[in-house]
Amino acid sequence: MLQVHQFPCLSDNYCFLIRDDATGCVACIDTPDGDAIARQLDDLGWSLDWILNTHWHPDHVGGNTMLKARYGCRIIGPAHEADRIPGIDQTVDEGDEVMVGECRAEVLHTPGHTLGHIVYHFADEHKAFVGDTLFALGCGRLFEGTPEQMWNSLSRLREWPDDTVIYCAHEYTQANARFALSVDGDNPALRERAEAVDAQRARGEFTVPTTIALERATNPFLRADDADLQAAVGMSGAPLPDAFAEIRRRKDAF
Ligand code: ZN
Ligand code: FE
């Protein structure tokens, strides 16, 4: 069993500390804030064996050097952007496996937000750490990749089993919900979820993690091949990934 300890970092990042119960092995998914992570580890009485980075952006690797110096942990990160991951010890790419104690993650290469972005899928645990590729009701901005690359990446995550728990790296859900309603407001599942998200945020609760089933039903970026949504954005019958590109373009301008 993999325990997940989630906490907010910086203005809107989440950090995840994960611990394999059987061995006590601990890993940190991305390092938005080294000091905050060290404080959490100390409070939990956990050490740190691994850092698993998803991509090179500073709000994901900023604590690498400090945490490595303090805990002597090893750093695993994406092969295609290894030169931009501080302190990296081991690169991984599509199809590679990462072990946290006895828990196994499969690595998927999901270009789009950045060209080298990877995600970690602990299939036996029904958990995935997706960085800035997929958000609750959203997806990462296309800083480096093309709409086609991002659509292909998201389409692969969409295939995961319904109960896969999705740990995204930011709390963007409420703003994402407003945009989603602007393009997919006739979707009853989305309307219901948007209300639930407003209530959660009003209570100060996290809206992350989510599940892939919920995203499949309500996330406009996973629904770019839905006929009603395509019609709503004037892209009926458009080839994919053009409909996806149009939804992403509208979000960037929203
Ligand atoms: Zn990023
Ligand atoms: Fe980020």
Tab-separated table of C-alpha atoms and ligand atoms in Angstrom:
chain	number	residue	atom	x	y	z
A	1	MET	CA	0.000	0.000	0.000
A	2	LEU	CA	1.092	3.485	-0.891
A	3	GLN	CA	0.215	6.263	1.551
A	4	VAL	CA	-0.094	9.729	0.038
A	5	HIS	CA	0.472	12.862	2.094
A	6	GLN	CA	-0.665	15.905	0.140
A	7	PHE	CA	-0.095	19.548	1.040
A	8	PRO	CA	-0.194	22.927	-0.686
A	9	CYS	CA	3.043	24.702	-1.630
A	10	LEU	CA	3.817	28.129	-3.119
A	11	SER	CA	0.666	29.899	-4.313
A	12	ASP	CA	-1.269	27.040	-5.919
A	13	ASN	CA	0.971	23.962	-6.204
A	14	TYR	CA	0.420	20.669	-4.461
A	15	CYS	CA	3.264	18.497	-3.273
A	16	PHE	CA	2.838	14.771	-2.666
A	17	LEU	CA	4.908	12.684	-0.298
A	18	ILE	CA	4.300	8.989	-0.848
A	19	ARG	CA	5.326	6.145	1.426
A	20	ASP	CA	5.341	2.427	0.763
A	21	ASP	CA	3.935	0.858	3.939
A	22	ALA	CA	5.774	-2.423	3.495
A	23	THR	CA	9.272	-0.960	3.389
A	24	GLY	CA	8.933	2.596	4.714
A	25	CYS	CA	10.421	3.901	1.463
A	26	VAL	CA	9.436	7.547	0.837
A	27	ALA	CA	9.346	9.564	-2.370
A	28	CYS	CA	8.394	13.128	-3.158
A	29	ILE	CA	6.587	13.938	-6.396
A	30	ASP	CA	8.159	17.217	-7.565
A	31	THR	CA	9.673	19.764	-5.208
A	32	PRO	CA	7.890	23.108	-5.365
A	33	ASP	CA	9.333	24.298	-2.030
A	34	GLY	CA	12.222	22.463	-0.340
A	35	ASP	CA	11.796	24.087	3.078
A	36	ALA	CA	8.073	23.329	3.203
A	37	ILE	CA	8.698	19.724	2.154
A	38	ALA	CA	11.419	19.265	4.790
A	39	ARG	CA	9.058	20.601	7.473
A	40	GLN	CA	6.360	18.129	6.424
A	41	LEU	CA	8.845	15.241	6.406
A	42	ASP	CA	10.053	16.194	9.897
A	43	ASP	CA	6.466	16.418	11.191
A	44	LEU	CA	5.683	12.984	9.757
A	45	GLY	CA	8.949	11.503	10.997
A	46	TRP	CA	9.741	10.376	7.469
A	47	SER	CA	13.078	10.516	5.658
A	48	LEU	CA	13.298	10.937	1.878
A	49	ASP	CA	14.622	8.252	-0.445
A	50	TRP	CA	13.563	9.504	-3.865
A	51	ILE	CA	12.456	12.608	-5.709
A	52	LEU	CA	10.352	11.833	-8.775
A	53	ASN	CA	10.202	14.837	-11.092
A	54	THR	CA	7.575	15.237	-13.812
A	55	HIS	CA	9.084	18.152	-15.753
A	56	TRP	CA	11.669	20.906	-15.522
A	57	HIS	CA	9.560	23.944	-14.534
A	58	PRO	CA	10.962	25.719	-11.448
A	59	ASP	CA	7.774	25.166	-9.422
A	60	HIS	CA	8.411	21.404	-9.837
A	61	VAL	CA	12.192	21.146	-9.279
A	62	GLY	CA	12.937	24.168	-7.075
A	63	GLY	CA	13.617	22.112	-3.942
A	64	ASN	CA	15.680	19.357	-5.591
A	65	THR	CA	19.133	20.571	-4.607
A	66	MET	CA	18.251	21.479	-1.035
A	67	LEU	CA	16.409	18.213	-0.362
A	68	LYS	CA	19.151	16.091	-1.914
A	69	ALA	CA	21.758	17.787	0.273
A	70	ARG	CA	19.643	17.325	3.394
A	71	TYR	CA	18.399	13.748	2.905
A	72	GLY	CA	20.854	12.238	0.400
A	73	CYS	CA	17.887	11.141	-1.712
A	74	ARG	CA	18.252	10.160	-5.353
A	75	ILE	CA	16.509	12.106	-8.095
A	76	ILE	CA	14.655	10.513	-11.004
A	77	GLY	CA	13.385	12.646	-13.861
A	78	PRO	CA	12.459	12.827	-17.536
A	79	ALA	CA	15.127	11.747	-20.013
A	80	HIS	CA	14.200	14.415	-22.548
A	81	GLU	CA	14.818	17.290	-20.168
A	82	ALA	CA	17.501	15.829	-17.922
A	83	ASP	CA	19.780	18.822	-18.520
A	84	ARG	CA	17.215	21.051	-16.832
A	85	ILE	CA	16.533	18.890	-13.755
A	86	PRO	CA	18.844	19.994	-10.899
A	87	GLY	CA	20.721	17.117	-9.232
A	88	ILE	CA	19.243	14.377	-11.444
A	89	ASP	CA	20.727	10.894	-10.850
A	90	GLN	CA	18.623	8.698	-13.108
A	91	THR	CA	16.599	9.421	-16.233
A	92	VAL	CA	13.433	7.569	-17.197
A	93	ASP	CA	11.368	7.491	-20.355
A	94	GLU	CA	8.233	5.907	-21.838
A	95	GLY	CA	7.677	2.374	-20.564
A	96	ASP	CA	10.299	2.499	-17.816
A	97	GLU	CA	9.474	1.314	-14.315
A	98	VAL	CA	10.166	3.117	-11.072
A	99	MET	CA	10.006	1.314	-7.715
A	100	VAL	CA	9.122	3.084	-4.477
A	101	GLY	CA	9.819	0.273	-2.052
A	102	GLU	CA	7.605	-2.537	-3.335
A	103	CYS	CA	5.232	-0.228	-5.250
A	104	ARG	CA	5.793	-0.082	-8.977
A	105	ALA	CA	5.094	2.905	-11.217
A	106	GLU	CA	5.008	2.841	-14.967
A	107	VAL	CA	6.410	5.938	-16.660
A	108	LEU	CA	4.487	7.472	-19.556
A	109	HIS	CA	5.992	10.184	-21.736
A	110	THR	CA	3.230	12.820	-22.103
A	111	PRO	CA	4.575	15.735	-24.169
A	112	GLY	CA	2.486	18.890	-24.496
A	113	HIS	CA	2.978	21.169	-21.482
A	114	THR	CA	6.721	20.571	-21.920
A	115	LEU	CA	8.309	18.291	-24.505
A	116	GLY	CA	9.821	15.907	-21.984
A	117	HIS	CA	6.972	15.769	-19.433
A	118	ILE	CA	6.419	12.360	-17.830
A	119	VAL	CA	3.784	10.960	-15.492
A	120	TYR	CA	4.033	8.153	-12.931
A	121	HIS	CA	1.266	5.544	-12.924
A	122	PHE	CA	1.088	3.182	-9.925
A	123	ALA	CA	-1.378	0.840	-11.622
A	124	ASP	CA	-1.687	-1.675	-8.751
A	125	GLU	CA	-2.420	1.214	-6.399
A	126	HIS	CA	-4.866	2.893	-8.794
A	127	LYS	CA	-2.928	6.137	-8.438
A	128	ALA	CA	-1.256	8.424	-10.952
A	129	PHE	CA	0.878	11.519	-10.485
A	130	VAL	CA	0.358	13.588	-13.588
A	131	GLY	CA	2.220	16.865	-12.920
A	132	ASP	CA	0.981	19.606	-15.243
A	133	THR	CA	-0.347	17.316	-17.997
A	134	LEU	CA	-3.893	16.827	-16.670
A	135	PHE	CA	-5.680	19.023	-14.127
A	136	ALA	CA	-9.066	18.648	-12.490
A	137	LEU	CA	-11.339	20.058	-15.225
A	138	GLY	CA	-8.301	21.254	-17.185
A	139	CYS	CA	-4.966	20.462	-18.763
A	140	GLY	CA	-1.551	22.093	-18.836
A	141	ARG	CA	-0.825	25.007	-21.083
A	142	LEU	CA	1.018	24.148	-24.281
A	143	PHE	CA	4.308	25.901	-23.540
A	144	GLU	CA	6.440	23.592	-25.691
A	145	GLY	CA	4.306	20.955	-27.391
A	146	THR	CA	1.659	20.993	-30.110
A	147	PRO	CA	-2.073	20.425	-29.631
A	148	GLU	CA	-1.628	17.083	-31.380
A	149	GLN	CA	1.011	15.970	-28.882
A	150	MET	CA	-1.111	17.026	-25.903
A	151	TRP	CA	-4.244	15.404	-27.293
A	152	ASN	CA	-2.326	12.165	-27.797
A	153	SER	CA	-0.950	12.363	-24.258
A	154	LEU	CA	-4.361	13.025	-22.695
A	155	SER	CA	-5.975	10.307	-24.789
A	156	ARG	CA	-3.623	7.803	-23.224
A	157	LEU	CA	-4.412	8.879	-19.668
A	158	ARG	CA	-8.103	8.689	-20.538
A	159	GLU	CA	-7.706	4.929	-21.083
A	160	TRP	CA	-6.816	4.264	-17.468
A	161	PRO	CA	-9.355	2.349	-15.350
A	162	ASP	CA	-12.268	4.440	-13.990
A	163	ASP	CA	-11.110	4.380	-10.386
A	164	THR	CA	-7.605	5.664	-11.121
A	165	VAL	CA	-6.958	8.478	-8.641
A	166	ILE	CA	-5.370	11.466	-10.334
A	167	TYR	CA	-2.963	13.640	-8.372
A	168	CYS	CA	-2.476	16.905	-10.275
A	169	ALA	CA	0.154	19.471	-9.369
A	170	HIS	CA	-2.039	22.569	-9.016
A	171	GLU	CA	-5.281	23.725	-7.412
A	172	TYR	CA	-6.793	25.342	-10.505
A	173	THR	CA	-10.155	23.594	-10.393
A	174	GLN	CA	-12.500	26.469	-9.643
A	175	ALA	CA	-11.169	28.635	-12.481
A	176	ASN	CA	-11.119	25.593	-14.750
A	177	ALA	CA	-14.775	24.937	-13.903
A	178	ARG	CA	-15.762	28.432	-15.007
A	179	PHE	CA	-14.105	27.914	-18.345
A	180	ALA	CA	-15.533	24.402	-18.729
A	181	LEU	CA	-19.048	25.746	-18.195
A	182	SER	CA	-18.443	28.343	-20.930
A	183	VAL	CA	-17.934	25.618	-23.555
A	184	ASP	CA	-19.831	22.640	-22.105
A	185	GLY	CA	-22.567	24.224	-19.997
A	186	ASP	CA	-25.227	21.757	-21.170
A	187	ASN	CA	-23.329	18.855	-19.598
A	188	PRO	CA	-25.282	17.969	-16.421
A	189	ALA	CA	-22.344	16.116	-14.856
A	190	LEU	CA	-20.202	19.217	-15.299
A	191	ARG	CA	-22.817	21.534	-13.824
A	192	GLU	CA	-23.172	19.318	-10.786
A	193	ARG	CA	-19.423	19.096	-10.353
A	194	ALA	CA	-18.898	22.852	-10.699
A	195	GLU	CA	-21.317	23.391	-7.808
A	196	ALA	CA	-19.548	20.783	-5.723
A	197	VAL	CA	-16.184	22.436	-6.438
A	198	ASP	CA	-17.479	25.853	-5.365
A	199	ALA	CA	-18.746	24.315	-2.127
A	200	GLN	CA	-15.450	22.503	-1.513
A	201	ARG	CA	-13.421	25.655	-2.049
A	202	ALA	CA	-15.759	27.678	0.149
A	203	ARG	CA	-14.959	25.182	2.910
A	204	GLY	CA	-11.229	25.488	2.157
A	205	GLU	CA	-10.978	21.900	0.926
A	206	PHE	CA	-8.682	20.514	-1.770
A	207	THR	CA	-10.361	19.514	-5.050
A	208	VAL	CA	-7.353	17.299	-5.853
A	209	PRO	CA	-7.121	14.342	-6.205
A	210	THR	CA	-9.765	13.547	-8.788
A	211	THR	CA	-10.492	10.333	-10.710
A	212	ILE	CA	-10.147	9.574	-14.373
A	213	ALA	CA	-13.853	8.616	-14.565
A	214	LEU	CA	-14.875	12.046	-13.280
A	215	GLU	CA	-12.490	13.787	-15.672
A	216	ARG	CA	-13.703	11.714	-18.603
A	217	ALA	CA	-17.280	12.850	-17.852
A	218	THR	CA	-16.616	16.520	-17.139
A	219	ASN	CA	-13.197	17.734	-18.335
A	220	PRO	CA	-13.628	19.534	-21.675
A	221	PHE	CA	-10.071	18.672	-22.718
A	222	LEU	CA	-10.840	14.955	-22.411
A	223	ARG	CA	-14.149	15.479	-24.232
A	224	ALA	CA	-12.747	17.127	-27.366
A	225	ASP	CA	-14.141	14.246	-29.418
A	226	ASP	CA	-17.674	14.637	-27.971
A	227	ALA	CA	-20.123	15.694	-30.687
A	228	ASP	CA	-22.090	18.131	-28.503
A	229	LEU	CA	-18.968	19.850	-27.213
A	230	GLN	CA	-17.525	20.079	-30.724
A	231	ALA	CA	-20.756	21.699	-31.912
A	232	ALA	CA	-20.649	24.160	-28.998
A	233	VAL	CA	-17.218	25.422	-30.064
A	234	GLY	CA	-18.076	25.523	-33.771
A	235	MET	CA	-15.931	22.502	-34.605
A	236	SER	CA	-18.545	19.910	-35.591
A	237	GLY	CA	-16.935	17.074	-37.486
A	238	ALA	CA	-13.509	18.704	-37.226
A	239	PRO	CA	-10.590	16.319	-37.261
A	240	LEU	CA	-8.925	15.754	-33.962
A	241	PRO	CA	-6.798	17.366	-32.670
A	242	ASP	CA	-8.306	20.523	-34.229
A	243	ALA	CA	-11.276	20.521	-31.851
A	244	PHE	CA	-8.913	20.027	-28.925
A	245	ALA	CA	-6.741	22.895	-30.207
A	246	GLU	CA	-9.789	25.162	-30.399
A	247	ILE	CA	-10.816	24.397	-26.808
A	248	ARG	CA	-7.249	24.990	-25.605
A	249	ARG	CA	-7.089	28.276	-27.568
A	250	ARG	CA	-10.339	29.439	-25.968
A	251	LYS	CA	-9.039	28.589	-22.508
A	252	ASP	CA	-5.852	30.587	-23.134
A	253	ALA	CA	-8.025	33.599	-24.046
A	254	PHE	CA	-10.643	33.091	-21.305
B	1	ZN	ZN	4.683	23.273	-15.398
B	2	FE	FE	3.427	23.711	-12.535
